[in-house]
Amino acid sequence: MDFKAILMGLAFALMWSSAFTSARIIVADASPLFSLAVRFLVSGLLGVAIARAMGQSWKLTRKQWYATILFGVCQNALYLGLNFFAMQTVEASLAAIIASTMPLLVALASWTLLGERLRPLGFVGLLAGMAGVSLIMGARLDGGADLFGVALCVIAAFALTFATLAVRGATSGGNFMMVVGLQMLVGAAILFVAAPVFETIRVNPTVPLALAFAYTTLVPGLAATFVWFLLLDRIGPIRAATFHFLNPVFGVAIAAALLGEALGPLDFVGVVVTTVGILAVQLSRQPKPVPAR
């Protein structure tokens, strides 16, 4: 992994983790599904316009269209939609920690359903990661965290896991910004239909809402997704997913700094254990180096 890939991975993890805090700010003044649909519409149109300016085509390969639609449904409509809805009652730090289990769920599904071999380090990391998340969730539920909101975050993590497994190898072929823009438009179309069904649409125009919406649209929404697709193409999904181990740390730190969310002793221990577990799982899945002859 070269230095540029490392910088890209760090930037992605930081941007992606910050989305939970900005989402928490947004849902305080606007209905979650509607605001997310507007965000995807704006991000998608910007993405397509930038892609066209870069000379990219919307004549995607069959695999790219498959990835575009699947990510639009599973990542945007389900994963982010459920997380936005849940953060009306769930703290950003807890949502970030639950979402960070995706690499653990991918490793577990690859092992149990796809027959992928799990090395001893990966097995230990899987147990540690799940133990850390259970410790945090147990402490938060005892402290009065909303069980329904937590359940939505868990379902969202499974949706992203399914999408990650289903689109392996489907992101190659260039036109990355076009793929990013189009998959956001897919998410927008679904959420514009779902919003009036599942919520009462409201918007309370405030400065924090405007700033959080602009940031979420441009940084986690557009820039982070673009960097992620570039990273997948540069080093592959297994190496790229290693950077997800930073999400619990970044997510909790940003929520504590900007929202003042408290971090108790059990939370601190759980974050450390979960982070180490995710890192162990991802390192165990790295391809073994080929010995020089």
CSV table of C-alpha atoms in Angstrom, one decimal:
chain,number,residue,atom,x,y,z
A,1,MET,CA,0.0,0.0,0.0
A,2,ASP,CA,1.6,3.3,-1.1
A,3,PHE,CA,1.6,6.6,0.7
A,4,LYS,CA,-1.1,8.1,-1.5
A,5,ALA,CA,-3.4,5.2,-0.8
A,6,ILE,CA,-2.8,5.7,3.0
A,7,LEU,CA,-3.7,9.4,2.7
A,8,MET,CA,-6.8,8.6,0.7
A,9,GLY,CA,-7.8,6.0,3.3
A,10,LEU,CA,-7.3,8.3,6.2
A,11,ALA,CA,-9.3,11.1,4.4
A,12,PHE,CA,-12.1,8.7,3.6
A,13,ALA,CA,-12.4,7.4,7.2
A,14,LEU,CA,-12.4,11.0,8.6
A,15,MET,CA,-15.0,12.3,6.2
A,16,TRP,CA,-17.2,9.2,6.5
A,17,SER,CA,-17.1,9.2,10.3
A,18,SER,CA,-18.0,12.9,10.5
A,19,ALA,CA,-21.3,12.2,8.7
A,20,PHE,CA,-23.0,10.9,11.8
A,21,THR,CA,-22.4,14.1,13.7
A,22,SER,CA,-23.7,16.3,10.8
A,23,ALA,CA,-26.7,14.0,10.4
A,24,ARG,CA,-27.6,14.4,14.0
A,25,ILE,CA,-27.5,18.2,13.6
A,26,ILE,CA,-29.7,18.0,10.4
A,27,VAL,CA,-32.5,15.8,11.9
A,28,ALA,CA,-32.9,18.2,14.8
A,29,ASP,CA,-34.4,20.8,12.4
A,30,ALA,CA,-35.6,18.7,9.4
A,31,SER,CA,-37.4,15.4,8.8
A,32,PRO,CA,-34.7,12.8,8.2
A,33,LEU,CA,-35.8,11.0,5.0
A,34,PHE,CA,-36.9,14.1,3.2
A,35,SER,CA,-33.7,16.0,4.1
A,36,LEU,CA,-31.6,13.0,3.0
A,37,ALA,CA,-33.5,12.7,-0.3
A,38,VAL,CA,-32.8,16.4,-1.0
A,39,ARG,CA,-29.2,15.9,-0.1
A,40,PHE,CA,-28.9,12.9,-2.5
A,41,LEU,CA,-30.6,14.9,-5.3
A,42,VAL,CA,-28.2,17.8,-4.9
A,43,SER,CA,-25.1,15.5,-4.6
A,44,GLY,CA,-26.2,13.4,-7.5
A,45,LEU,CA,-26.8,16.3,-9.8
A,46,LEU,CA,-23.4,17.8,-8.8
A,47,GLY,CA,-21.7,14.4,-9.2
A,48,VAL,CA,-23.1,13.9,-12.7
A,49,ALA,CA,-22.2,17.5,-13.8
A,50,ILE,CA,-18.7,17.1,-12.5
A,51,ALA,CA,-18.4,13.7,-14.2
A,52,ARG,CA,-19.5,15.2,-17.5
A,53,ALA,CA,-17.0,18.1,-17.1
A,54,MET,CA,-14.3,15.5,-16.5
A,55,GLY,CA,-15.3,13.8,-19.8
A,56,GLN,CA,-16.9,10.8,-18.2
A,57,SER,CA,-19.8,9.0,-19.8
A,58,TRP,CA,-23.0,7.6,-18.3
A,59,LYS,CA,-22.7,4.7,-20.7
A,60,LEU,CA,-21.6,2.4,-17.9
A,61,THR,CA,-20.7,-1.3,-18.1
A,62,ARG,CA,-23.3,-3.8,-17.0
A,63,LYS,CA,-21.4,-4.4,-13.8
A,64,GLN,CA,-21.2,-0.7,-13.1
A,65,TRP,CA,-25.0,-0.3,-13.5
A,66,TYR,CA,-25.5,-3.2,-11.2
A,67,ALA,CA,-23.2,-1.6,-8.6
A,68,THR,CA,-24.9,1.8,-9.1
A,69,ILE,CA,-28.4,0.5,-8.5
A,70,LEU,CA,-27.5,-1.8,-5.7
A,71,PHE,CA,-25.5,0.9,-3.8
A,72,GLY,CA,-28.3,3.4,-4.5
A,73,VAL,CA,-30.8,1.1,-2.8
A,74,CYS,CA,-28.7,-0.6,0.0
A,75,GLN,CA,-26.2,2.1,0.9
A,76,ASN,CA,-28.2,5.3,0.3
A,77,ALA,CA,-31.8,4.4,0.8
A,78,LEU,CA,-31.5,1.7,3.4
A,79,TYR,CA,-28.1,2.2,5.2
A,80,LEU,CA,-28.1,6.0,5.3
A,81,GLY,CA,-31.9,6.4,5.4
A,82,LEU,CA,-32.3,4.1,8.4
A,83,ASN,CA,-29.4,5.8,10.2
A,84,PHE,CA,-30.8,9.3,9.5
A,85,PHE,CA,-34.2,8.1,10.8
A,86,ALA,CA,-32.7,6.5,13.9
A,87,MET,CA,-30.6,9.5,14.8
A,88,GLN,CA,-33.7,11.4,15.9
A,89,THR,CA,-33.4,9.4,19.1
A,90,VAL,CA,-29.9,7.7,18.9
A,91,GLU,CA,-26.7,9.6,19.6
A,92,ALA,CA,-24.3,10.1,16.7
A,93,SER,CA,-21.5,8.3,18.6
A,94,LEU,CA,-23.6,5.1,19.1
A,95,ALA,CA,-24.8,5.2,15.4
A,96,ALA,CA,-21.1,5.5,14.3
A,97,ILE,CA,-20.0,2.5,16.4
A,98,ILE,CA,-22.8,0.3,15.1
A,99,ALA,CA,-22.1,1.3,11.5
A,100,SER,CA,-18.4,0.5,12.1
A,101,THR,CA,-19.3,-3.2,12.5
A,102,MET,CA,-19.7,-3.5,8.7
A,103,PRO,CA,-16.1,-5.0,8.2
A,104,LEU,CA,-16.9,-7.5,11.0
A,105,LEU,CA,-20.2,-8.5,9.4
A,106,VAL,CA,-18.5,-8.8,6.0
A,107,ALA,CA,-15.8,-11.1,7.5
A,108,LEU,CA,-18.5,-13.1,9.3
A,109,ALA,CA,-20.7,-13.5,6.2
A,110,SER,CA,-17.7,-14.3,4.0
A,111,TRP,CA,-16.7,-17.1,6.5
A,112,THR,CA,-20.1,-18.6,7.2
A,113,LEU,CA,-21.9,-18.1,3.9
A,114,LEU,CA,-19.2,-17.9,1.2
A,115,GLY,CA,-16.7,-20.4,2.6
A,116,GLU,CA,-13.9,-17.9,2.9
A,117,ARG,CA,-11.1,-19.1,5.2
A,118,LEU,CA,-10.8,-17.1,8.4
A,119,ARG,CA,-7.3,-17.1,9.9
A,120,PRO,CA,-6.8,-17.3,13.7
A,121,LEU,CA,-6.1,-13.6,14.0
A,122,GLY,CA,-9.3,-12.9,12.1
A,123,PHE,CA,-11.4,-15.1,14.4
A,124,VAL,CA,-9.9,-13.5,17.5
A,125,GLY,CA,-10.6,-10.1,16.0
A,126,LEU,CA,-14.2,-11.0,15.1
A,127,LEU,CA,-14.8,-12.1,18.7
A,128,ALA,CA,-13.1,-9.0,20.1
A,129,GLY,CA,-15.0,-6.6,17.8
A,130,MET,CA,-18.4,-8.1,18.6
A,131,ALA,CA,-17.6,-8.1,22.3
A,132,GLY,CA,-16.6,-4.4,22.1
A,133,VAL,CA,-19.8,-3.4,20.4
A,134,SER,CA,-21.9,-5.5,22.8
A,135,LEU,CA,-20.2,-3.8,25.7
A,136,ILE,CA,-21.0,-0.3,24.3
A,137,MET,CA,-24.6,-1.2,23.4
A,138,GLY,CA,-25.2,-2.8,26.7
A,139,ALA,CA,-24.0,0.3,28.6
A,140,ARG,CA,-26.0,2.6,26.3
A,141,LEU,CA,-29.2,0.6,26.6
A,142,ASP,CA,-28.9,0.5,30.3
A,143,GLY,CA,-28.5,4.3,30.1
A,144,GLY,CA,-31.8,4.6,28.3
A,145,ALA,CA,-30.8,4.5,24.6
A,146,ASP,CA,-33.8,4.0,22.3
A,147,LEU,CA,-34.1,0.3,21.4
A,148,PHE,CA,-36.1,1.0,18.2
A,149,GLY,CA,-33.5,3.4,16.9
A,150,VAL,CA,-30.6,1.0,17.8
A,151,ALA,CA,-32.5,-1.7,15.9
A,152,LEU,CA,-32.7,0.5,12.8
A,153,CYS,CA,-28.9,1.2,13.0
A,154,VAL,CA,-28.3,-2.6,13.1
A,155,ILE,CA,-30.5,-3.3,10.1
A,156,ALA,CA,-28.7,-0.5,8.3
A,157,ALA,CA,-25.3,-2.1,9.0
A,158,PHE,CA,-26.6,-5.4,7.5
A,159,ALA,CA,-27.8,-3.6,4.4
A,160,LEU,CA,-24.4,-2.1,3.8
A,161,THR,CA,-22.8,-5.4,4.4
A,162,PHE,CA,-25.0,-7.1,1.8
A,163,ALA,CA,-24.1,-4.3,-0.7
A,164,THR,CA,-20.4,-4.6,0.0
A,165,LEU,CA,-20.5,-8.4,-0.7
A,166,ALA,CA,-22.7,-8.1,-3.7
A,167,VAL,CA,-20.7,-5.6,-5.7
A,168,ARG,CA,-17.2,-7.2,-5.4
A,169,GLY,CA,-15.4,-6.4,-8.6
A,170,ALA,CA,-18.2,-4.3,-10.0
A,171,THR,CA,-16.5,-0.9,-9.5
A,172,SER,CA,-13.8,-1.3,-12.1
A,173,GLY,CA,-14.0,0.3,-15.5
A,174,GLY,CA,-13.6,4.0,-14.8
A,175,ASN,CA,-16.3,6.7,-14.8
A,176,PHE,CA,-16.1,6.7,-11.0
A,177,MET,CA,-17.6,10.2,-10.5
A,178,MET,CA,-20.5,9.3,-12.8
A,179,VAL,CA,-21.2,6.1,-10.8
A,180,VAL,CA,-21.1,8.2,-7.6
A,181,GLY,CA,-23.6,10.7,-9.0
A,182,LEU,CA,-26.0,8.2,-10.4
A,183,GLN,CA,-26.2,6.0,-7.3
A,184,MET,CA,-27.1,9.0,-5.3
A,185,LEU,CA,-29.9,9.8,-7.7
A,186,VAL,CA,-31.2,6.3,-7.2
A,187,GLY,CA,-31.2,6.8,-3.5
A,188,ALA,CA,-33.0,10.2,-3.9
A,189,ALA,CA,-35.8,8.7,-6.0
A,190,ILE,CA,-36.5,6.0,-3.4
A,191,LEU,CA,-36.4,8.4,-0.4
A,192,PHE,CA,-38.7,11.0,-2.1
A,193,VAL,CA,-41.3,8.2,-2.3
A,194,ALA,CA,-40.6,6.9,1.2
A,195,ALA,CA,-40.5,10.3,3.0
A,196,PRO,CA,-44.3,11.2,2.9
A,197,VAL,CA,-45.2,7.6,3.9
A,198,PHE,CA,-43.0,7.2,7.0
A,199,GLU,CA,-42.7,10.8,8.3
A,200,THR,CA,-44.3,14.2,8.6
A,201,ILE,CA,-42.2,16.4,6.4
A,202,ARG,CA,-40.8,19.4,8.3
A,203,VAL,CA,-38.0,21.9,7.8
A,204,ASN,CA,-37.0,24.5,10.4
A,205,PRO,CA,-34.5,26.8,8.6
A,206,THR,CA,-31.6,27.5,10.9
A,207,VAL,CA,-27.9,28.3,10.4
A,208,PRO,CA,-26.8,25.0,11.9
A,209,LEU,CA,-29.1,23.1,9.5
A,210,ALA,CA,-27.8,25.0,6.5
A,211,LEU,CA,-24.1,24.5,7.5
A,212,ALA,CA,-24.6,20.8,8.3
A,213,PHE,CA,-26.6,20.1,5.2
A,214,ALA,CA,-24.0,21.8,2.9
A,215,TYR,CA,-21.2,19.9,4.7
A,216,THR,CA,-23.0,16.5,4.5
A,217,THR,CA,-23.8,17.0,0.9
A,218,LEU,CA,-20.3,18.0,-0.3
A,219,VAL,CA,-17.9,16.2,2.1
A,220,PRO,CA,-19.3,12.8,3.4
A,221,GLY,CA,-21.8,12.6,0.5
A,222,LEU,CA,-19.8,13.5,-2.6
A,223,ALA,CA,-16.1,13.7,-1.7
A,224,ALA,CA,-15.9,10.6,0.6
A,225,THR,CA,-17.8,8.4,-1.8
A,226,PHE,CA,-15.6,9.5,-4.7
A,227,VAL,CA,-12.4,8.9,-2.7
A,228,TRP,CA,-13.8,5.4,-1.7
A,229,PHE,CA,-14.4,4.4,-5.3
A,230,LEU,CA,-10.9,5.6,-6.2
A,231,LEU,CA,-9.4,3.7,-3.2
A,232,LEU,CA,-11.3,0.5,-4.2
A,233,ASP,CA,-9.8,0.8,-7.7
A,234,ARG,CA,-6.3,1.5,-6.4
A,235,ILE,CA,-5.8,-1.1,-3.8
A,236,GLY,CA,-8.9,-3.4,-3.9
A,237,PRO,CA,-11.8,-3.9,-1.5
A,238,ILE,CA,-9.9,-6.0,1.1
A,239,ARG,CA,-7.1,-3.5,1.6
A,240,ALA,CA,-9.4,-0.5,1.4
A,241,ALA,CA,-11.7,-1.9,4.0
A,242,THR,CA,-8.8,-1.8,6.5
A,243,PHE,CA,-9.4,1.9,7.0
A,244,HIS,CA,-12.8,1.2,8.5
A,245,PHE,CA,-11.1,0.3,11.8
A,246,LEU,CA,-10.7,4.1,12.3
A,247,ASN,CA,-14.4,4.8,12.1
A,248,PRO,CA,-15.3,4.1,15.8
A,249,VAL,CA,-12.5,6.3,17.0
A,250,PHE,CA,-13.2,9.2,14.6
A,251,GLY,CA,-17.0,8.9,15.0
A,252,VAL,CA,-16.9,9.0,18.8
A,253,ALA,CA,-14.3,11.8,18.9
A,254,ILE,CA,-16.1,14.1,16.4
A,255,ALA,CA,-19.5,13.6,18.2
A,256,ALA,CA,-17.8,14.4,21.6
A,257,ALA,CA,-16.1,17.5,20.2
A,258,LEU,CA,-19.0,19.0,18.3
A,259,LEU,CA,-22.1,17.7,20.1
A,260,GLY,CA,-20.7,17.3,23.6
A,261,GLU,CA,-21.8,13.6,23.7
A,262,ALA,CA,-20.4,12.0,26.9
A,263,LEU,CA,-18.1,9.0,26.7
A,264,GLY,CA,-18.3,6.8,29.7
A,265,PRO,CA,-15.6,4.3,30.9
A,266,LEU,CA,-17.4,1.3,29.3
A,267,ASP,CA,-17.8,3.3,26.1
A,268,PHE,CA,-14.0,4.0,26.0
A,269,VAL,CA,-13.1,0.4,26.7
A,270,GLY,CA,-15.7,-0.8,24.1
A,271,VAL,CA,-14.3,1.6,21.4
A,272,VAL,CA,-10.8,0.4,22.0
A,273,VAL,CA,-11.7,-3.3,21.9
A,274,THR,CA,-13.9,-2.8,18.8
A,275,THR,CA,-11.2,-0.8,17.0
A,276,VAL,CA,-8.6,-3.5,17.7
A,277,GLY,CA,-11.0,-6.2,16.6
A,278,ILE,CA,-11.8,-4.6,13.3
A,279,LEU,CA,-8.1,-4.0,12.6
A,280,ALA,CA,-7.3,-7.6,13.4
A,281,VAL,CA,-10.0,-8.9,11.1
A,282,GLN,CA,-8.9,-6.7,8.3
A,283,LEU,CA,-5.2,-7.5,8.7
A,284,SER,CA,-6.1,-11.3,8.7
A,285,ARG,CA,-7.8,-10.8,5.3
A,286,GLN,CA,-4.8,-9.2,3.7
A,287,PRO,CA,-3.2,-11.4,1.0
A,288,LYS,CA,0.0,-13.1,2.1
A,289,PRO,CA,3.1,-11.6,0.5
A,290,VAL,CA,4.6,-13.7,-2.3
A,291,PRO,CA,8.2,-14.7,-1.3
A,292,ALA,CA,10.9,-13.6,-3.7
A,293,ARG,CA,12.7,-16.4,-5.6
